[in-house]
Tab-separated table of N, CA, C and O in Angstrom:
chain	number	residue	atom	x	y	z
A	17	MET	N	18.043	18.395	-5.927
A	17	MET	CA	17.601	17.134	-6.381
A	17	MET	C	15.917	17.404	-6.231
A	17	MET	O	15.322	17.488	-5.130
A	18	ASP	N	15.388	16.879	-7.516
A	18	ASP	CA	13.961	17.090	-7.511
A	18	ASP	C	13.214	15.535	-7.214
A	18	ASP	O	14.158	14.519	-6.809
A	19	CYS	N	12.103	15.355	-7.068
A	19	CYS	CA	11.287	14.200	-6.678
A	19	CYS	C	11.707	12.888	-7.467
A	19	CYS	O	12.227	11.688	-7.078
A	20	GLU	N	11.842	13.235	-8.978
A	20	GLU	CA	12.129	12.236	-9.746
A	20	GLU	C	13.568	11.593	-9.396
A	20	GLU	O	13.802	10.400	-9.697
A	21	GLU	N	14.660	12.468	-9.476
A	21	GLU	CA	15.882	12.022	-9.113
A	21	GLU	C	16.024	11.192	-7.807
A	21	GLU	O	16.806	10.342	-7.748
A	22	PHE	N	15.183	11.695	-6.972
A	22	PHE	CA	15.437	11.270	-5.652
A	22	PHE	C	14.867	9.730	-5.683
A	22	PHE	O	15.314	8.773	-5.313
A	23	GLU	N	13.684	9.641	-6.334
A	23	GLU	CA	13.310	8.348	-6.609
A	23	GLU	C	14.081	7.418	-7.369
A	23	GLU	O	14.138	6.196	-6.827
A	24	THR	N	14.896	8.034	-8.194
A	24	THR	CA	15.801	7.028	-9.036
A	24	THR	C	16.946	6.655	-8.038
A	24	THR	O	17.310	5.574	-8.222
A	25	TYR	N	17.351	7.388	-7.352
A	25	TYR	CA	18.411	7.396	-6.555
A	25	TYR	C	17.994	6.444	-5.422
A	25	TYR	O	18.768	5.308	-5.161
A	26	LEU	N	16.727	6.244	-5.017
A	26	LEU	CA	16.531	5.336	-3.943
A	26	LEU	C	16.385	4.002	-4.492
A	26	LEU	O	16.788	2.951	-3.929
A	27	ASN	N	15.785	3.860	-5.596
A	27	ASN	CA	15.613	2.750	-6.369
A	27	ASN	C	17.121	2.036	-6.579
A	27	ASN	O	17.152	0.760	-6.499
A	28	ALA	N	17.887	2.779	-7.148
A	28	ALA	CA	19.448	2.225	-7.259
A	28	ALA	C	20.111	1.946	-6.126
A	28	ALA	O	21.159	1.095	-6.327
A	29	ASN	N	20.005	2.766	-5.108
A	29	ASN	CA	20.960	2.689	-4.080
A	29	ASN	C	20.381	2.048	-2.550
A	29	ASN	O	21.091	2.098	-1.629
A	30	SER	N	19.000	1.706	-2.628
A	30	SER	CA	18.330	1.333	-1.362
A	30	SER	C	17.290	0.282	-1.613
A	30	SER	O	16.753	0.377	-2.672
A	31	ARG	N	17.145	-0.437	-0.415
A	31	ARG	CA	16.099	-1.562	-0.646
A	31	ARG	C	14.967	-0.980	-0.006
A	31	ARG	O	13.854	-1.665	0.146
A	32	VAL	N	14.936	0.236	0.585
A	32	VAL	CA	13.645	0.794	1.389
A	32	VAL	C	12.237	0.766	0.736
A	32	VAL	O	11.382	0.318	1.289
A	33	VAL	N	12.285	0.862	-0.645
A	33	VAL	CA	11.031	0.845	-1.368
A	33	VAL	C	10.485	-0.479	-1.329
A	33	VAL	O	9.312	-0.946	-1.109
A	34	ALA	N	11.325	-1.430	-1.776
A	34	ALA	CA	11.121	-2.839	-1.738
A	34	ALA	C	10.545	-3.294	-0.570
A	34	ALA	O	9.596	-4.087	-0.230
A	35	ILE	N	11.246	-2.992	0.765
A	35	ILE	CA	10.840	-3.622	2.062
A	35	ILE	C	9.653	-2.948	2.421
A	35	ILE	O	8.810	-3.517	2.924
A	36	PHE	N	9.203	-1.542	2.091
A	36	PHE	CA	7.824	-0.907	2.572
A	36	PHE	C	6.916	-1.489	1.780
A	36	PHE	O	5.928	-1.729	2.236
A	37	ARG	N	7.212	-1.944	0.401
A	37	ARG	CA	5.859	-2.549	-0.341
A	37	ARG	C	5.790	-3.972	0.230
A	37	ARG	O	4.665	-4.183	0.219
A	38	SER	N	6.697	-4.460	0.613
A	38	SER	CA	6.681	-5.942	0.938
A	38	SER	C	5.786	-5.984	2.339
A	38	SER	O	4.566	-6.596	2.556
A	39	GLN	N	5.985	-4.980	3.117
A	39	GLN	CA	5.419	-4.862	4.522
A	39	GLN	C	4.143	-4.430	4.319
A	39	GLN	O	3.081	-4.834	4.892
A	40	ALA	N	3.915	-3.319	3.324
A	40	ALA	CA	2.455	-2.830	3.028
A	40	ALA	C	1.513	-3.889	2.515
A	40	ALA	O	0.298	-3.975	2.880
A	41	LEU	N	2.069	-4.908	1.716
A	41	LEU	CA	1.234	-5.956	1.128
A	41	LEU	C	0.879	-6.738	2.093
A	41	LEU	O	-0.304	-7.294	2.181
A	42	THR	N	1.716	-7.156	2.961
A	42	THR	CA	1.243	-8.067	4.233
A	42	THR	C	0.197	-7.445	5.132
A	42	THR	O	-0.758	-8.193	5.226
A	43	TYR	N	0.390	-5.953	5.267
A	43	TYR	CA	-0.720	-5.409	6.075
A	43	TYR	C	-1.862	-5.392	5.345
A	43	TYR	O	-3.106	-5.641	6.107
A	44	GLN	N	-1.963	-5.194	4.110
A	44	GLN	CA	-3.234	-5.058	3.186
A	44	GLN	C	-3.872	-6.395	3.274
A	44	GLN	O	-5.099	-6.467	3.543
A	45	HIS	N	-3.044	-7.394	3.250
A	45	HIS	CA	-3.810	-8.693	3.221
A	45	HIS	C	-4.269	-9.088	4.638
A	45	HIS	O	-5.253	-9.719	4.716
A	46	SER	N	-3.826	-8.785	5.710
A	46	SER	CA	-4.258	-9.099	6.952
A	46	SER	C	-5.503	-8.081	7.040
A	46	SER	O	-6.475	-8.780	7.572
A	47	ARG	N	-5.486	-6.841	6.621
A	47	ARG	CA	-6.622	-6.142	6.643
A	47	ARG	C	-7.704	-6.875	6.048
A	47	ARG	O	-8.993	-6.818	6.274
A	48	ASN	N	-7.518	-7.302	4.800
A	48	ASN	CA	-8.447	-7.958	4.085
A	48	ASN	C	-9.169	-9.246	4.481
A	48	ASN	O	-10.310	-9.406	4.462
A	49	ARG	N	-8.186	-9.898	5.415
A	49	ARG	CA	-8.707	-11.288	5.826
A	49	ARG	C	-9.762	-10.855	7.033
A	49	ARG	O	-10.723	-11.638	7.304
A	50	GLN	N	-9.570	-9.533	7.582
A	50	GLN	CA	-10.498	-9.175	8.573
A	50	GLN	C	-11.985	-8.621	8.120
A	50	GLN	O	-12.809	-8.640	8.955
A	51	ARG	N	-12.102	-8.407	6.794
A	51	ARG	CA	-13.310	-7.877	6.290
A	51	ARG	C	-14.014	-9.138	6.103
A	51	ARG	O	-13.821	-10.364	5.855
A	52	SER	N	-15.466	-8.971	6.211
A	52	SER	CA	-16.577	-9.826	5.791
A	52	SER	C	-16.117	-10.384	4.284
A	52	SER	O	-15.766	-9.660	3.729
A	53	ALA	N	-16.786	-11.410	4.377
A	53	ALA	CA	-16.484	-12.239	2.910
A	53	ALA	C	-16.957	-11.181	1.702
A	53	ALA	O	-16.379	-11.189	0.679
A	54	SER	N	-18.364	-10.740	1.876
A	54	SER	CA	-18.664	-9.834	0.845
A	54	SER	C	-18.013	-8.374	0.617
A	54	SER	O	-18.269	-8.005	-0.551
A	55	LYS	N	-17.194	-8.020	1.618
A	55	LYS	CA	-16.519	-6.864	1.558
A	55	LYS	C	-15.204	-6.960	1.064
A	55	LYS	O	-14.474	-5.951	0.986
A	56	ARG	N	-14.731	-8.091	1.143
A	56	ARG	CA	-13.316	-8.408	0.718
A	56	ARG	C	-12.825	-7.973	-0.658
A	56	ARG	O	-13.423	-8.072	-1.620
A	57	TRP	N	-11.553	-7.321	-0.751
A	57	TRP	CA	-10.895	-6.851	-1.989
A	57	TRP	C	-10.395	-7.667	-2.695
A	57	TRP	O	-9.944	-8.911	-2.160
A	58	SER	N	-10.483	-7.706	-4.189
A	58	SER	CA	-9.746	-8.916	-4.991
A	58	SER	C	-8.371	-8.640	-4.870
A	58	SER	O	-8.021	-7.429	-4.430
A	59	GLU	N	-7.419	-9.315	-5.476
A	59	GLU	CA	-5.984	-9.338	-5.456
A	59	GLU	C	-5.729	-8.067	-6.178
A	59	GLU	O	-4.856	-7.322	-5.799
A	60	THR	N	-6.549	-7.857	-7.091
A	60	THR	CA	-6.155	-6.559	-8.172
A	60	THR	C	-6.411	-5.288	-7.305
A	60	THR	O	-5.461	-4.352	-7.339
A	61	ALA	N	-7.416	-5.199	-6.383
A	61	ALA	CA	-7.697	-4.079	-5.656
A	61	ALA	C	-6.633	-4.012	-4.820
A	61	ALA	O	-6.202	-2.627	-4.312
A	62	VAL	N	-6.158	-4.903	-3.876
A	62	VAL	CA	-5.018	-4.682	-2.995
A	62	VAL	C	-3.728	-4.389	-3.721
A	62	VAL	O	-3.109	-3.264	-3.154
A	63	THR	N	-3.543	-4.754	-4.892
A	63	THR	CA	-2.318	-4.312	-5.376
A	63	THR	C	-2.481	-2.926	-5.835
A	63	THR	O	-1.348	-2.145	-5.697
A	64	ARG	N	-3.505	-2.617	-6.362
A	64	ARG	CA	-3.777	-1.137	-6.803
A	64	ARG	C	-3.598	-0.120	-5.805
A	64	ARG	O	-3.219	0.886	-5.938
A	65	ASP	N	-4.156	-0.508	-4.568
A	65	ASP	CA	-4.062	0.214	-3.542
A	65	ASP	C	-2.596	0.498	-3.053
A	65	ASP	O	-2.303	1.590	-2.830
A	66	LEU	N	-1.811	-0.577	-3.092
A	66	LEU	CA	-0.676	-0.612	-2.729
A	66	LEU	C	0.450	0.257	-3.627
A	66	LEU	O	1.074	1.166	-3.310
A	67	VAL	N	-0.035	0.323	-5.042
A	67	VAL	CA	0.686	1.263	-6.142
A	67	VAL	C	0.434	2.522	-5.811
A	67	VAL	O	1.258	3.389	-5.905
A	68	GLN	N	-0.868	2.893	-5.492
A	68	GLN	CA	-1.085	4.286	-5.260
A	68	GLN	C	-0.647	4.649	-3.903
A	68	GLN	O	-0.297	6.034	-3.873
A	69	THR	N	-0.322	3.965	-2.855
A	69	THR	CA	0.108	4.238	-1.694
A	69	THR	C	1.626	4.793	-1.891
A	69	THR	O	2.283	5.648	-1.198
A	70	VAL	N	2.420	3.878	-2.802
A	70	VAL	CA	3.884	4.047	-2.560
A	70	VAL	C	4.052	5.062	-3.933
A	70	VAL	O	3.585	5.103	-5.032
């Protein structure tokens, strides 16, 4: 089973990716709130970082 097949299998048979993304997004938002106002990321940057992580 290669990486692509494994990813397809996980998406079809498991909710682990969706749960991880949800928790990672919550974490990124909490980190973003702790940053100073001038250093905060836009929603697009937070989402982009999440997509690159998963």
